[in-house]
Coordinates of C-alpha atoms and ligand atoms in Angstrom, one line a residue:
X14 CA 278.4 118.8 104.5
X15 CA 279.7 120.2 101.2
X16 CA 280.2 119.0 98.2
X17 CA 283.0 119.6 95.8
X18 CA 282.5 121.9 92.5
X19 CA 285.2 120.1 89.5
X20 CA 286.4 122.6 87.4
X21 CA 286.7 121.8 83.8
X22 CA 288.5 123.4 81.3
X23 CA 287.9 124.1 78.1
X24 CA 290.0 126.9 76.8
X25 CA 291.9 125.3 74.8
X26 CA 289.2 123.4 73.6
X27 CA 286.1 125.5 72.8
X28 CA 287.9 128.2 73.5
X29 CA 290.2 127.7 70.9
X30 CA 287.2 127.3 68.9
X31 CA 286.3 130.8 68.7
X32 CA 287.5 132.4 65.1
X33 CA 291.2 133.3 65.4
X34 CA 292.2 132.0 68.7
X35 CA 294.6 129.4 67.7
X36 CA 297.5 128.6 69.2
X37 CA 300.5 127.2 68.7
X38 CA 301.7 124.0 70.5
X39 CA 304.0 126.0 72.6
X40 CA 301.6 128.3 73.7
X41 CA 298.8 125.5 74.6
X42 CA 301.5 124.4 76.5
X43 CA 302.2 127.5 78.6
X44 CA 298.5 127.8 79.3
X45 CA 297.6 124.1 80.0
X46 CA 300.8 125.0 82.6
X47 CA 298.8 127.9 83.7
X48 CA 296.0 126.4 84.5
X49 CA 297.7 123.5 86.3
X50 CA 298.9 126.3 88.5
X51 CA 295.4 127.9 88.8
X52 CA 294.6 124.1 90.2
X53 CA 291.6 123.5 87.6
X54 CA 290.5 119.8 88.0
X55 CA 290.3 118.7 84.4
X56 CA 292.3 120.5 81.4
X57 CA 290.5 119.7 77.8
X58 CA 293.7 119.7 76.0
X59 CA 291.6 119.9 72.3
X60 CA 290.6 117.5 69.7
X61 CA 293.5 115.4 69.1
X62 CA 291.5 113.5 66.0
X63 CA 291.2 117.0 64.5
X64 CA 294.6 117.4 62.7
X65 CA 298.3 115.8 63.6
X66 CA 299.2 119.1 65.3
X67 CA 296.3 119.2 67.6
X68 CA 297.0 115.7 68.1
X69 CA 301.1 116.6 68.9
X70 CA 299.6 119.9 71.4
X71 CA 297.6 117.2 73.3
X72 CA 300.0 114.7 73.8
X73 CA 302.8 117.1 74.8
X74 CA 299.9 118.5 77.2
X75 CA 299.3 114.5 78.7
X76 CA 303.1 114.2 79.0
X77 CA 304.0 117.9 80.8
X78 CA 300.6 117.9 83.4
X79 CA 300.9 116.1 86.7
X80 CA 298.2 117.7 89.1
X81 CA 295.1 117.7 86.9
X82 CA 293.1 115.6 84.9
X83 CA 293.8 116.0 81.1
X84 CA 291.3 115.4 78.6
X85 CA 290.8 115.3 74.8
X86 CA 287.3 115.8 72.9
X87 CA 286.6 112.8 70.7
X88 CA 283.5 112.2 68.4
X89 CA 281.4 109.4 68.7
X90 CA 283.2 107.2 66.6
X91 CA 286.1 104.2 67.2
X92 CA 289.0 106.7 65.2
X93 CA 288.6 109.7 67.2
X94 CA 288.3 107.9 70.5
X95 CA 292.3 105.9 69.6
X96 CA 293.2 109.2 68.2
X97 CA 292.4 110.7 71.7
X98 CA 293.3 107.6 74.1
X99 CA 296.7 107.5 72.0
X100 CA 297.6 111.4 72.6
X101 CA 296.5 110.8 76.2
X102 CA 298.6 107.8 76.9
X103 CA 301.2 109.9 78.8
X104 CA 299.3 111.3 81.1
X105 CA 299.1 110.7 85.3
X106 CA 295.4 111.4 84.9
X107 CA 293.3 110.9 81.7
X108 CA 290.0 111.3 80.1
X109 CA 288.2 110.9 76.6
X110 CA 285.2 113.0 76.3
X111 CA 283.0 111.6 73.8
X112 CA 279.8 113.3 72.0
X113 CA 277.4 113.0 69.2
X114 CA 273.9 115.2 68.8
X115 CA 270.9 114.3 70.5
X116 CA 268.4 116.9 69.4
X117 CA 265.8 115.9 66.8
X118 CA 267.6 119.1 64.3
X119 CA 270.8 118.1 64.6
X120 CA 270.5 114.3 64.1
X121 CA 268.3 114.4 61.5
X122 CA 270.2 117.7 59.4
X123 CA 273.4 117.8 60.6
X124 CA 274.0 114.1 61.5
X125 CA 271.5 112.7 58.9
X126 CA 270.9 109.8 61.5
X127 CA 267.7 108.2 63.0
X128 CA 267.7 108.6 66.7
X129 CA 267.9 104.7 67.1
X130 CA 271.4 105.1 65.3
X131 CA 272.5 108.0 67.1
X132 CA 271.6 105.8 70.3
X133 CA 273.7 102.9 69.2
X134 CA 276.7 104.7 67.8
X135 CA 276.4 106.7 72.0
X136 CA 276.7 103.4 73.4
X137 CA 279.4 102.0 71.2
X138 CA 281.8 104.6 71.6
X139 CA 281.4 105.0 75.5
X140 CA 281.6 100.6 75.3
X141 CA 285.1 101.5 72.6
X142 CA 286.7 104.4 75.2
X143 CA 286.4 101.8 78.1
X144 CA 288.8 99.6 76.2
X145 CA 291.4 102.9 77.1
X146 CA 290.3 104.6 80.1
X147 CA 287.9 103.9 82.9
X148 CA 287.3 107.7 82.8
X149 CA 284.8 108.5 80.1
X150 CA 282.8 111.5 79.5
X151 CA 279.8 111.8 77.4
X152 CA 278.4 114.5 76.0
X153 CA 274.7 114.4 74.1
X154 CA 275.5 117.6 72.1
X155 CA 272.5 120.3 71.9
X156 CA 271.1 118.0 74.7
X157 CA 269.2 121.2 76.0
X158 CA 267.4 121.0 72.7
X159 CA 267.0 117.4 72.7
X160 CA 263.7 115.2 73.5
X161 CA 263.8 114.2 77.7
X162 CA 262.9 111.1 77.1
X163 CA 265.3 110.0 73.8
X164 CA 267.8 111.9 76.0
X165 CA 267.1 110.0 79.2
X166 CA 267.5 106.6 77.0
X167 CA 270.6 107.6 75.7
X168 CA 271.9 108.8 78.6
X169 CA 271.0 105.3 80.7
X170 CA 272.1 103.3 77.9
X171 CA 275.9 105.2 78.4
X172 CA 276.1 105.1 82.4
X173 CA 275.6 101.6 82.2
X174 CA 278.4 101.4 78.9
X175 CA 280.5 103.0 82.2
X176 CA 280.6 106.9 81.3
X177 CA 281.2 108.8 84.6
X178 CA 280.3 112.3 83.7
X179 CA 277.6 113.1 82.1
X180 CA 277.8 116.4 80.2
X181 CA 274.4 118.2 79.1
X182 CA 275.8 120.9 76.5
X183 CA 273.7 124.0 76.0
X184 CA 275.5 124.4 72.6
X185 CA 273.7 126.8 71.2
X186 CA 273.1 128.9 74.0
X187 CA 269.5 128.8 73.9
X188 CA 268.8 127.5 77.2
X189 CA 267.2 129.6 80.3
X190 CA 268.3 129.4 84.0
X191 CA 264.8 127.9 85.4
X192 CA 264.3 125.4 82.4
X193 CA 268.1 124.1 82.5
X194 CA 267.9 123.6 85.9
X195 CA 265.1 121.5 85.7
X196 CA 266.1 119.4 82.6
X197 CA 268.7 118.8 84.9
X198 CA 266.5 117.8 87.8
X199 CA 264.4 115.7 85.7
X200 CA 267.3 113.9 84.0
X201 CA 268.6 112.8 87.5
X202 CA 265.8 111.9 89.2
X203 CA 264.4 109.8 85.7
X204 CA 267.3 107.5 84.7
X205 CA 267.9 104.9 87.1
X206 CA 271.6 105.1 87.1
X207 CA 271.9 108.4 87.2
X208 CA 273.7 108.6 90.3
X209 CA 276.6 106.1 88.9
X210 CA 277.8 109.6 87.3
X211 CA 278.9 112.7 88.1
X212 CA 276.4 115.8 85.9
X213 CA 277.7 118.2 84.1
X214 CA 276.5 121.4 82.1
X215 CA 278.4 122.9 79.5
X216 CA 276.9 126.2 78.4
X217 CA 277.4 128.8 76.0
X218 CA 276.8 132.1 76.1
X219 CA 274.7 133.4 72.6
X220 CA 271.6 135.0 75.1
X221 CA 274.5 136.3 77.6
X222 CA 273.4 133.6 80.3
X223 CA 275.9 130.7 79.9
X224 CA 276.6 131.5 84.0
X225 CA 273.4 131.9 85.1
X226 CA 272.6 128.6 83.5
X227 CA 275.5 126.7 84.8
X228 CA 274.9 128.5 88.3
X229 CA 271.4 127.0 87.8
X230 CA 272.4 123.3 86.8
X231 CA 274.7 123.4 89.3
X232 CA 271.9 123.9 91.6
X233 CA 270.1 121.3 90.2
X234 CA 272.9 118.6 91.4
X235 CA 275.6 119.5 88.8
X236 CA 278.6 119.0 90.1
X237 CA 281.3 119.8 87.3
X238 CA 281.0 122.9 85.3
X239 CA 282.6 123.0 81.9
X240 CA 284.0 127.0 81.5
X241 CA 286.9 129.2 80.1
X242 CA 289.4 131.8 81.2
X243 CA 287.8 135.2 79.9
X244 CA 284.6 133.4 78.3
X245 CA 286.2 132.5 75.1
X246 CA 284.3 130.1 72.9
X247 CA 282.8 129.9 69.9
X248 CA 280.4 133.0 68.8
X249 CA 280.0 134.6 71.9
X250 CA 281.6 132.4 74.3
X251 CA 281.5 129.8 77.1
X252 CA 280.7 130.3 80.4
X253 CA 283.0 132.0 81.8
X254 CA 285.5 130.2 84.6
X255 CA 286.5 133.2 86.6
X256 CA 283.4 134.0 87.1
X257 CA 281.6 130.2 88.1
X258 CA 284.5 130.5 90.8
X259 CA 284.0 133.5 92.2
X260 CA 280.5 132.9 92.4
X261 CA 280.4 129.7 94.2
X262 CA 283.7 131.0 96.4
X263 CA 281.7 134.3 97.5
X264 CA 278.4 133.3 97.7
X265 CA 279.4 129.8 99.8
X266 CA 277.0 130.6 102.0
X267 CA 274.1 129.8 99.1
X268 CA 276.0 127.0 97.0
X269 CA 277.9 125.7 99.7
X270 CA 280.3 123.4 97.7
X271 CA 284.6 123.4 98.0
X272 CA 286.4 124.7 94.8
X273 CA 290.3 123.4 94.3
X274 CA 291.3 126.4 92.5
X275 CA 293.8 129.0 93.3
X276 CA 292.2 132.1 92.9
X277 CA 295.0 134.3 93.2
X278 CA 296.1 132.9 90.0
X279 CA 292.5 133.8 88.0
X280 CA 294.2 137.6 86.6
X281 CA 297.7 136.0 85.5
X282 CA 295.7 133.1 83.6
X283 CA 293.0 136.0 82.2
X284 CA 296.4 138.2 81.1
X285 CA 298.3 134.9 79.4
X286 CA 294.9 134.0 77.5
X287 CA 294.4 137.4 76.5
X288 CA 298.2 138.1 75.3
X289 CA 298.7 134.8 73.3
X290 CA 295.0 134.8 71.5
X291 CA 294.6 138.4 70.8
X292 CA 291.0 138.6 72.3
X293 CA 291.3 141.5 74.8
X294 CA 289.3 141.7 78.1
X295 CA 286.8 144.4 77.7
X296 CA 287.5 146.7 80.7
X297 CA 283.8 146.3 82.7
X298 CA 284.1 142.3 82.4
X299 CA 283.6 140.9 85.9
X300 CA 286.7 139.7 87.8
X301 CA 289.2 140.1 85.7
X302 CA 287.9 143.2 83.7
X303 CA 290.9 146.5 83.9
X304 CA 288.1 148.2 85.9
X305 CA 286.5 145.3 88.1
X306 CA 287.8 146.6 91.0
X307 CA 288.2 150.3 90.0
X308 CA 285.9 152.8 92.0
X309 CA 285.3 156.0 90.2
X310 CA 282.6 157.5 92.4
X311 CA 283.7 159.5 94.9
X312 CA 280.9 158.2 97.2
X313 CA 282.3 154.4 96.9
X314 CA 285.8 155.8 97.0
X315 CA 285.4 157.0 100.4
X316 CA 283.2 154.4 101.6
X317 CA 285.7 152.1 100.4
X318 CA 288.3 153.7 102.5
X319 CA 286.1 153.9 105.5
X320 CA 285.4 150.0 105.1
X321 CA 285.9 147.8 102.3
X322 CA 283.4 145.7 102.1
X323 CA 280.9 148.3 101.8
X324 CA 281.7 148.4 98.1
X325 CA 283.9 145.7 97.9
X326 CA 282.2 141.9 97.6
X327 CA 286.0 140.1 97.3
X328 CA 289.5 141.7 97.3
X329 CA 291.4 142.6 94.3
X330 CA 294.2 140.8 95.2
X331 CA 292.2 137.7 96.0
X332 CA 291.9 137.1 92.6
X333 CA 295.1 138.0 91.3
X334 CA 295.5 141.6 90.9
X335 CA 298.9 143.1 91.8
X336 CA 298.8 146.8 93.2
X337 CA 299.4 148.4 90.2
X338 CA 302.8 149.7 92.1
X339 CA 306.0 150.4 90.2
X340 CA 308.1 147.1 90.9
X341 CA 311.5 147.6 88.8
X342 CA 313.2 150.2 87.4
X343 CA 316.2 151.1 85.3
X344 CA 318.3 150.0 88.1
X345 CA 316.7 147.1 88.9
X346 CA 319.3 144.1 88.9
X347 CA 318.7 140.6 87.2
X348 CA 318.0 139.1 90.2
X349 CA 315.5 140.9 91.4
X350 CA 313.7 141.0 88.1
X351 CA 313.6 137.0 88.2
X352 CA 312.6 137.6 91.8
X353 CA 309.2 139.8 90.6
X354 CA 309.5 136.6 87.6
X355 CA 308.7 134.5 90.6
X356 CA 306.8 136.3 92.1
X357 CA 304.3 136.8 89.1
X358 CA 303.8 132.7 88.7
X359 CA 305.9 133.5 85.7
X360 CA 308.2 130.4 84.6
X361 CA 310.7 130.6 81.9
X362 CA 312.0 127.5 80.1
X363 CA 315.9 128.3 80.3
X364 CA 318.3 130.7 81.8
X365 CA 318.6 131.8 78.1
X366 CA 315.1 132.9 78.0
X367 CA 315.1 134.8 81.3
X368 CA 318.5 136.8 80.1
X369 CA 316.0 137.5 76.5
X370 CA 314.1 138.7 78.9
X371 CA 316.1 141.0 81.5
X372 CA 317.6 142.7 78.3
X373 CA 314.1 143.7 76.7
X374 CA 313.4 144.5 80.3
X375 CA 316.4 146.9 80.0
X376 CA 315.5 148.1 76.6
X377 CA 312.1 149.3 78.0
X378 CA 313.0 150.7 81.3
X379 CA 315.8 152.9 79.4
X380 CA 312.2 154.5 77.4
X381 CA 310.0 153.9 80.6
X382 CA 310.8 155.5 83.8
X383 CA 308.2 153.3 85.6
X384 CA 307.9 149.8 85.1
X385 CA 304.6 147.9 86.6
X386 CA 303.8 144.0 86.8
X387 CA 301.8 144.7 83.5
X388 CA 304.5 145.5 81.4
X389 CA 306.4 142.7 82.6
X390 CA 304.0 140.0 81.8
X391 CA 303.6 142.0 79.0
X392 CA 307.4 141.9 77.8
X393 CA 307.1 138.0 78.4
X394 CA 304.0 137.2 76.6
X395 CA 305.5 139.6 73.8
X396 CA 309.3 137.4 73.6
X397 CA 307.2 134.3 73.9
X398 CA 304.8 135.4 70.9
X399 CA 307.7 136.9 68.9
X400 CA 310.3 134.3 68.9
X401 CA 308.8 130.9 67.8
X402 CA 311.2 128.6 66.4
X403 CA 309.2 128.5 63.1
X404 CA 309.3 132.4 62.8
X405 CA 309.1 133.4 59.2
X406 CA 309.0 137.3 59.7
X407 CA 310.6 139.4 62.2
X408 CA 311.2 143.0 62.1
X409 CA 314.9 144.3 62.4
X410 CA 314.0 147.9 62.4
X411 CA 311.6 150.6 61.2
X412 CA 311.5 154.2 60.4
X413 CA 308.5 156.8 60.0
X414 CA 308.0 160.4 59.1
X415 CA 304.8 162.0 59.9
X416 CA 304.4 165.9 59.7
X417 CA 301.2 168.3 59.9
X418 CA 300.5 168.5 56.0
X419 CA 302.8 165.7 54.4
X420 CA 301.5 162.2 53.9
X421 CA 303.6 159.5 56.6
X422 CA 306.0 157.8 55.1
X423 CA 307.4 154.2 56.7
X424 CA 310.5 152.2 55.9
X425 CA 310.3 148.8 57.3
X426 CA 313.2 146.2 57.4
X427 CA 312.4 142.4 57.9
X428 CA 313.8 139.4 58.4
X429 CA 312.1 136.9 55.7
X430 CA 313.1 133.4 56.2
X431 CA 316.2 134.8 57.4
X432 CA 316.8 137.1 54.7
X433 CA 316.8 140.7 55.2
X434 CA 314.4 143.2 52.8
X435 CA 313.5 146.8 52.9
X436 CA 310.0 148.3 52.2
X437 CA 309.2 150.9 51.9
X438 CA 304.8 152.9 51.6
X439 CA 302.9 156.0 52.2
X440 CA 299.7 155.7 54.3
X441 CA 297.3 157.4 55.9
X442 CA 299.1 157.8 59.1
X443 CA 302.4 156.2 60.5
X444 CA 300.7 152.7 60.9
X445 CA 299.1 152.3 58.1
X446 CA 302.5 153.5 56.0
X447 CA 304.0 150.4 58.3
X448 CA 301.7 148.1 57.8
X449 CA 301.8 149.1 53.8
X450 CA 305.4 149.2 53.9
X451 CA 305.1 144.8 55.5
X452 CA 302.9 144.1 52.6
X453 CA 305.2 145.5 49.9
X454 CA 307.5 143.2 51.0
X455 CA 305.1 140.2 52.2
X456 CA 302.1 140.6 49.7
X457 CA 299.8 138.4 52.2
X458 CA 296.8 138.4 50.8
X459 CA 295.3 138.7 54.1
X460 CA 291.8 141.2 55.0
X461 CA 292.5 143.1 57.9
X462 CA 289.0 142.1 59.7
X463 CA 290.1 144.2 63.2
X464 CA 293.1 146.4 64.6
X465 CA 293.0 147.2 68.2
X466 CA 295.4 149.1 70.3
X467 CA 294.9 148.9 74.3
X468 CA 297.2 151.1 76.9
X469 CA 299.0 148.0 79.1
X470 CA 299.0 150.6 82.3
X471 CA 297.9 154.2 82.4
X472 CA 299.8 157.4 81.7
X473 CA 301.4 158.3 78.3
X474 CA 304.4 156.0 79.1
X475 CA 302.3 153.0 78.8
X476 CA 303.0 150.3 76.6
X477 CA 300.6 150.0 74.1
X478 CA 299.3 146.8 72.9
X479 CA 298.0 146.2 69.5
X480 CA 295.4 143.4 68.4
X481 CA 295.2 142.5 64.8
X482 CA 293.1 140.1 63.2
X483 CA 293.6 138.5 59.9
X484 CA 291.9 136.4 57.4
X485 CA 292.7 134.5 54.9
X486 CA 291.0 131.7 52.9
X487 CA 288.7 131.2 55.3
X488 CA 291.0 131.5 58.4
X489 CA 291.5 134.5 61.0
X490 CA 294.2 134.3 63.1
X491 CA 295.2 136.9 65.7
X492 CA 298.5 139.1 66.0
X493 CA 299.2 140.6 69.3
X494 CA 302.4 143.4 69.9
X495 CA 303.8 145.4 73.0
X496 CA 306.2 148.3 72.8
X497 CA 305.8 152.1 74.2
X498 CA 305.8 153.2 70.5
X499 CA 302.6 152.1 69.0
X500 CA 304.0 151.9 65.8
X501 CA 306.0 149.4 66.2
X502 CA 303.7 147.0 68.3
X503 CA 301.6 147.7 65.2
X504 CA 304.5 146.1 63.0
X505 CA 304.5 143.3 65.9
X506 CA 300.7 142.4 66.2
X507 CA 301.1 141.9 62.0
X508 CA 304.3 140.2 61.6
X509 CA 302.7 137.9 64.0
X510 CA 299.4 137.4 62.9
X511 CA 301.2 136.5 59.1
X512 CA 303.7 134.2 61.4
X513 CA 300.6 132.6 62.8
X514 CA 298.7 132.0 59.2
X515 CA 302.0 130.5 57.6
X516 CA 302.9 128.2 60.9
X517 CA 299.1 126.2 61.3
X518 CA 297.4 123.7 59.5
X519 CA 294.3 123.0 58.8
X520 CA 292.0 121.7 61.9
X521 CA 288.3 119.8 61.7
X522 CA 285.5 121.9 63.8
X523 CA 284.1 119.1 66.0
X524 CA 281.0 120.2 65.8
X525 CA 280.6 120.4 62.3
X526 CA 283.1 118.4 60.7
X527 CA 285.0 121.1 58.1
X528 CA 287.9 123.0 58.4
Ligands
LIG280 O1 279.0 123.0 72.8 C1 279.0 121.8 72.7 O2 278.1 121.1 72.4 C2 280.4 121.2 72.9 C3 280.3 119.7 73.1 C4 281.4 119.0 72.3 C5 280.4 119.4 74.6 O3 281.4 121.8 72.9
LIG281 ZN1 280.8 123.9 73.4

């Protein structure tokens, strides 16, 4: 008999958590959509106590989800856990996740509690969230650093309170495969009412073993696994979800559990991620990595041909990669670009936004002979990104000159607030001129902490896609552009990182408490 794996979760959570990955409301929303179509079981939606617009992005998340579970992060505390039962009042399926530290660090430094008052405040809020929901996670934060036996009070005390999941959190990502699997053992077998919840692990990834551990919980008698699309998280990540479910889904012969989620949608998830929070998939990443399923050696090449699987462990489209074939070109009629729409799991709101879209689809196939799935999703993520209501830049048009022996010039012409300026810089080369030429005109302020560019397909006619990162005051927020001319993805990627910076406000860390 098999058991079920749950999957929760957490990118736009702790995902979001990671410096410069914020989103907007509208883009939580696409994802949380996303990953309703990838069939995850629980969505953390974010930390609706944290600020009134993560509150808004997690209410219209409860509202639009029908199929999974949503959930919102509270701290231990009564206001968090209304802020979060009140954003989750629309939803079919709810959830509060509650947590406060159980290690004796954190209570004592960060928390400047005594362990009896961290135990009382765990069973208060758990006893407070019942008045909402009678599904109640609890998480003892840096539990794999906590005391067994102060955990295995605490953790009693909140079963019996009525918390149904039971989260041990790795936060720090100090934990080893071996050792978490038997904290986990030990924590199940000790507390008397352990099996009145469902465990979970939620692990991150500082040693580069957040899956291993959660592989190793889960052997232990976890059965829900807190992960994100790509790994994203804070400092170097969570564990990441396409790879707990290819794991389990490959290897069912040595975890034997069921999985919910649709695996063919793991690469168009990966892709949205990627494209709305400007953290690019390095190419080697498993699953979902540009060359996961790329053989370069001409022995696996023809083995490979001979018969798959003797390279081959899964199949490429299994997981959601197209064939890389042209699909459209500059014939291509409307309908059958909504047709390849469709058939990409791609949803536009309004008919409005799929003509937007046909007619940068025409722009680029009258530069681009060959159009592939990856420019398309592309293109969307791009008119998406580029064309938020509260857009206070956007370029109308740009001009370079660049010749062997003369310094690049740029001339760039920009919509501010709606009204129209020219500037104009010299740079080092054509980008920098650009980027010069923005700032003349939006004097920003901002440190340019990274600037990426990444072909979308391969050839020269590729798309490129530029990641910036900016910071200011404190915060980094990410810019993402695609066009064939580099140059102007560059001016993209910027205008929309500034867009970004001017559009959020200011968010608590639940973990620590500041901005
Ligand atoms: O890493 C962590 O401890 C967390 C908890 C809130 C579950 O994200
Ligand atoms: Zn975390």
């Amino acid at each position: 008999m098999s058991d079920k794996l749950i999957i929760f979760d957490t990118t736009l959570r702790d995902g979001e958590q990671s410096p410069g990955a914020s989103m907007t409301r509208d883009e939580k929303l696409r994802i949380a959509k996303q990953l309703e179509k990838l069939r995850v079981d629980v969505i953390e939606a974010g930390f609706a106590a944290s600020s009134k617009g993560y509150f808004e992005a997690v209410r219209a998340i409860a509202a639009a989800i029908k199929d999974s579970t949503v959930a919102s992060l509270a701290r231990a505390n009564d206001r968090d856990i209304s802020r979060a039962a009140e954003a989750l009042k629309g939803a079919n399926s709810m959830r509060i996740h509650t947590f406060i530290a159980t290690s004796a660090l954190h209570m004592e430094k960060k928390l400047r509690m005594t362990p009896e008052q961290v135990f009382e405040q765990a069973k208060l809020a758990v006893r407070f969230a019942r008045k909402f929901t009678d599904n109640i996670e609890f998480s003892p934060e840096d539990g794999s650093r906590s005391e067994v036996d102060f955990l295995c009070r605490v953790l009693e005390a909140v079963i019996t309170e009525g918390a149904r999941t039971i989260n041990i959190a790795d936060t720090v990502g100090y934990a080893v495969p071996e050792r978490f699997a038997e904290l986990i053992r030990t924590l199940r077998e000790r507390i008397p009412n352990s099996d009145k919840a469902v465990w979970s692990v939620h692990c991150h990834n500082d040693l580069g073993m957040a899956v291993a551990n959660s592989l190793a919980g889960v052997m232990a008698g976890a059965r829900q696994v807190e992960c994100t699309i790509n790994g994203l998280g804070e400092r170097a990540g969570n564990t990441s979800l396409e790879e707990i479910v290819m794991a389990v889904r490959t290897r069912r012969d040595f975890f034997n559990l069921d999985i919910g989620v649709d695996t063919t949608q793991i690469v168009p998830t990966s892709k949205l991620v990627s494209g709305i929070t400007g953290f690019a998939v390095q190419p080697n990443k498993a699953i979902v990595g540009a060359n996961a399923f790329a053989h370069a050696s001409g022995i696996h090449q023809d083995g490979v041909l001979k018969q798959r699987d003797t390279y081959e462990i899964m199949r490429a489209e299994d997981v959601g990669w197209s064939t890389n074939k042209i699909v459209l070109g500059k014939l291509s009629g409307r309908n059958a670009f909504k047709q390849r729409l469709h058939d990409l799991g791609i949803e536009l709101d309004s008919e409005t936004e799929v003509n937007a879209a046909f007619q940068r689809f025409k722009d680029l196939a009258d530069v681009k002979s060959e159009i592939f799935d990856e420019d398309i999703q592309a293109l969307v993520s791009d008119q998406a990104v580029h064309h938020e209501p509260d857009e206070h830049y956007r370029l109308i048009s740009m001009a370079q000159r660049s010749e062997t022996g003369e310094r690049p010039h740029a001339r760039v012409t920009l919509s501010i607030d709606g009204k129209e300026e020219t500037g104009e810089s010299d740079g080092n080369g054509p980008v920098d001129a650009t980027l010069k030429a923005i700032e003349s005109k939006v004097r920003s302020g901002t440190e340019l902490l990274l600037y990426s560019v990444n072909a979308i397909t391969t050839g020269t006619e590729s798309q490129g896609e530029v990641t910036v990162r900016l910071a200011k005051s404190g915060r980094i927020v990410n810019g993402v552009g695609a066009d064939p001319d580099i140059v102007i993805a560059s001016a993209k990627a910027y205008l929309g990182a500034l867009n970004k910076l001017l559009s959020r406000g200011d968010r608590l860390n639940p973990q620590t408490g500041t901005i």
